[in-house]
């Protein structure tokens, strides 16, 4: 039987990588082999390190999104096939949309002999729905994020409301009600694993060919993506306090600064790797607590660890870099590499015309 390929999209920070990790672990427990594909505008991906630390097999497409480097995606799929997986899970860049026309349809056309392409899942962070509904009238950056969010919802075959462990029943229902969408909606938590089997079953049941190819204004799409500053940074560090406390303080400090400047944090994620373990940290908004997982001890102010930082927020990329460095003054930090950019206008390798045009 051909392996199944599932594309799991959704806005920055919606929970794609966390779901990849938890569902891959679930399939592995059942004796099924899984390959993962990550994607980013530039190298140095926290997602890849995080998944590899969980013992998973990962291919990367870096330097452009799947749509603009379709050949890179094809190559990553072919590389994955060498491990004879039962399932391939691929995570496109969270600011990408128009995936039905630029990725799903071309894959169905060009790779149908090698893989069976499942319907497109779009993940939605329930807290983002409220934020998008409550934007202030003069919030141009927020409107840019909302455009991407809306277009992703329009083209979804299946929508998965994520992070439901953070909601009570009434709030879950409220979030689903607020999602005025055509596609079916499931709800899940990648942390507690509630709903992940139901999500996968729903994907299997959806009829192939349901793809909703939509028209999209590429000028507006390009502007919306460019509103996002993108920072991937690698440093050698030696924090002066316990690494988990230092990481939590760093995450909070940066997100607070972004919000003070009326920026929206798309996702902020870091991984600290030392000789005896690692810590992964993430934070999206100041009203939440940083999520920190893993274990790491360091001899304070002395032992070095490699720190990878990925930040996407609606401020200038250079400003993001300065903010990050300002919050690392007690970390004895030495910068090893920096990519600070705004995504270039999307130029898809293929774009299959919407139905009926
Ligand atoms: N409570 C809870 N938190 C979650 C869940 N899934 C993801 N998160 C948290 O949400 C944040 C973003 O999750 P990611 O998996 O990095 O999201 P992503 O969609 O891969 O983000 P990008 O790759 O940046 O687009 C992280 O801090 C996670 O710990 C969940 O099911 N429950
Ligand atoms: Mg991710």
Short mmCIF file of C-alpha atoms in Angstrom, two decimals, residues 77-195:
data_model
loop_
_atom_site.label_atom_id
_atom_site.label_comp_id
_atom_site.label_asym_id
_atom_site.label_seq_id
_atom_site.Cartn_x
_atom_site.Cartn_y
_atom_site.Cartn_z
CA UNK A 77 9.04 13.24 0.18
CA UNK A 78 11.25 11.00 -1.95
CA UNK A 79 13.96 11.03 0.78
CA UNK A 80 11.31 10.08 3.35
CA UNK A 81 10.14 7.18 1.19
CA UNK A 82 13.60 5.62 1.57
CA UNK A 83 12.59 4.83 5.20
CA UNK A 84 9.42 3.00 3.99
CA UNK A 85 7.02 5.03 6.15
CA UNK A 86 3.33 4.18 6.50
CA UNK A 87 2.55 7.86 7.03
CA UNK A 88 4.29 11.12 6.10
CA UNK A 89 3.25 14.24 8.03
CA UNK A 90 4.33 17.55 6.47
CA UNK A 91 4.12 20.98 8.13
CA UNK A 92 4.05 23.99 5.78
CA UNK A 93 5.18 27.45 6.93
CA UNK A 94 2.46 28.96 9.14
CA UNK A 95 2.11 32.16 7.12
CA UNK A 96 1.36 30.23 3.90
CA UNK A 97 -1.98 29.89 2.23
CA UNK A 98 -3.25 28.88 -1.24
CA UNK A 99 -1.84 25.43 -0.47
CA UNK A 100 -4.65 23.62 -2.30
CA UNK A 101 -3.64 25.21 -5.61
CA UNK A 102 0.12 25.32 -5.13
CA UNK A 103 0.90 22.15 -3.16
CA UNK A 104 -2.03 19.71 -2.81
CA UNK A 105 -3.22 19.76 -6.45
CA UNK A 106 0.32 19.52 -7.93
CA UNK A 107 1.19 16.69 -5.52
CA UNK A 108 -1.95 14.79 -6.57
CA UNK A 109 -1.00 15.32 -10.18
CA UNK A 110 2.72 14.58 -9.99
CA UNK A 111 3.21 12.18 -7.07
CA UNK A 112 0.03 10.11 -7.16
CA UNK A 113 1.99 6.94 -7.98
CA UNK A 114 4.19 7.27 -4.88
CA UNK A 115 1.93 8.60 -2.11
CA UNK A 116 -1.74 8.86 -1.29
CA UNK A 117 -2.47 12.53 -0.54
CA UNK A 118 -4.90 13.09 2.32
CA UNK A 119 -7.18 16.14 2.58
CA UNK A 120 -5.67 19.38 3.91
CA UNK A 121 -6.01 19.96 7.67
CA UNK A 122 -5.84 23.54 8.93
CA UNK A 123 -5.17 23.92 12.65
CA UNK A 124 -6.71 26.80 14.58
CA UNK A 125 -5.62 28.06 17.99
CA UNK A 126 -8.94 28.96 19.69
CA UNK A 127 -7.40 32.00 21.40
CA UNK A 128 -6.44 33.39 17.99
CA UNK A 129 -10.13 33.44 16.95
CA UNK A 130 -10.94 35.90 19.74
CA UNK A 131 -7.87 38.00 18.96
CA UNK A 132 -8.80 38.24 15.29
CA UNK A 133 -12.39 39.20 16.18
CA UNK A 134 -11.23 41.89 18.61
CA UNK A 135 -8.71 43.78 16.44
CA UNK A 136 -8.73 47.54 16.89
CA UNK A 137 -9.71 49.52 13.76
CA UNK A 138 -6.21 50.97 13.21
CA UNK A 139 -4.33 47.68 13.66
CA UNK A 140 -2.92 47.18 10.15
CA UNK A 141 -0.50 44.44 11.25
CA UNK A 142 -3.33 42.57 12.93
CA UNK A 143 -5.40 42.86 9.74
CA UNK A 144 -2.50 41.33 7.77
CA UNK A 145 -2.46 38.31 10.11
CA UNK A 146 -6.26 38.10 9.84
CA UNK A 147 -6.07 37.95 6.04
CA UNK A 148 -3.78 34.91 6.19
CA UNK A 149 -5.93 33.32 8.89
CA UNK A 150 -9.13 33.82 6.86
CA UNK A 151 -7.65 32.49 3.61
CA UNK A 152 -6.31 29.40 5.41
CA UNK A 153 -9.77 28.69 6.84
CA UNK A 154 -11.40 29.12 3.40
CA UNK A 155 -9.22 26.49 1.76
CA UNK A 156 -9.28 23.89 4.55
CA UNK A 157 -10.73 20.45 3.86
CA UNK A 158 -10.82 19.84 7.60
CA UNK A 159 -10.35 22.32 10.43
CA UNK A 160 -8.89 21.14 13.72
CA UNK A 161 -9.41 23.40 16.71
CA UNK A 162 -6.28 22.80 18.79
CA UNK A 163 -5.23 23.28 22.44
CA UNK A 164 -8.65 22.25 23.77
CA UNK A 165 -6.97 21.27 27.04
CA UNK A 166 -6.92 25.03 27.70
CA UNK A 167 -10.71 25.41 27.33
CA UNK A 168 -13.71 24.26 29.31
CA UNK A 169 -16.68 22.76 27.43
CA UNK A 170 -18.51 26.07 27.10
CA UNK A 171 -15.45 27.85 25.67
CA UNK A 172 -14.85 24.97 23.21
CA UNK A 173 -18.38 25.24 21.89
CA UNK A 174 -18.09 29.00 21.74
CA UNK A 175 -14.87 28.76 19.69
CA UNK A 176 -16.46 26.30 17.24
CA UNK A 177 -19.52 28.56 16.93
CA UNK A 178 -17.33 31.56 16.13
CA UNK A 179 -15.65 29.64 13.30
CA UNK A 180 -17.97 30.48 10.42
CA UNK A 181 -16.49 27.99 7.96
CA UNK A 182 -17.60 25.52 5.30
CA UNK A 183 -15.24 22.70 6.24
CA UNK A 184 -15.99 20.16 8.96
CA UNK A 185 -14.44 20.99 12.35
CA UNK A 186 -12.86 18.61 14.86
CA UNK A 187 -11.31 19.53 18.20
CA UNK A 188 -8.10 18.15 19.69
CA UNK A 189 -5.26 18.63 22.11
CA UNK A 190 -1.79 17.55 21.07
CA UNK A 191 -0.78 17.74 24.74
CA UNK A 192 -3.41 15.40 26.23
CA UNK A 193 -3.95 13.57 22.89
CA UNK A 194 -7.72 14.05 23.25
CA UNK A 195 -9.31 14.03 19.79
#
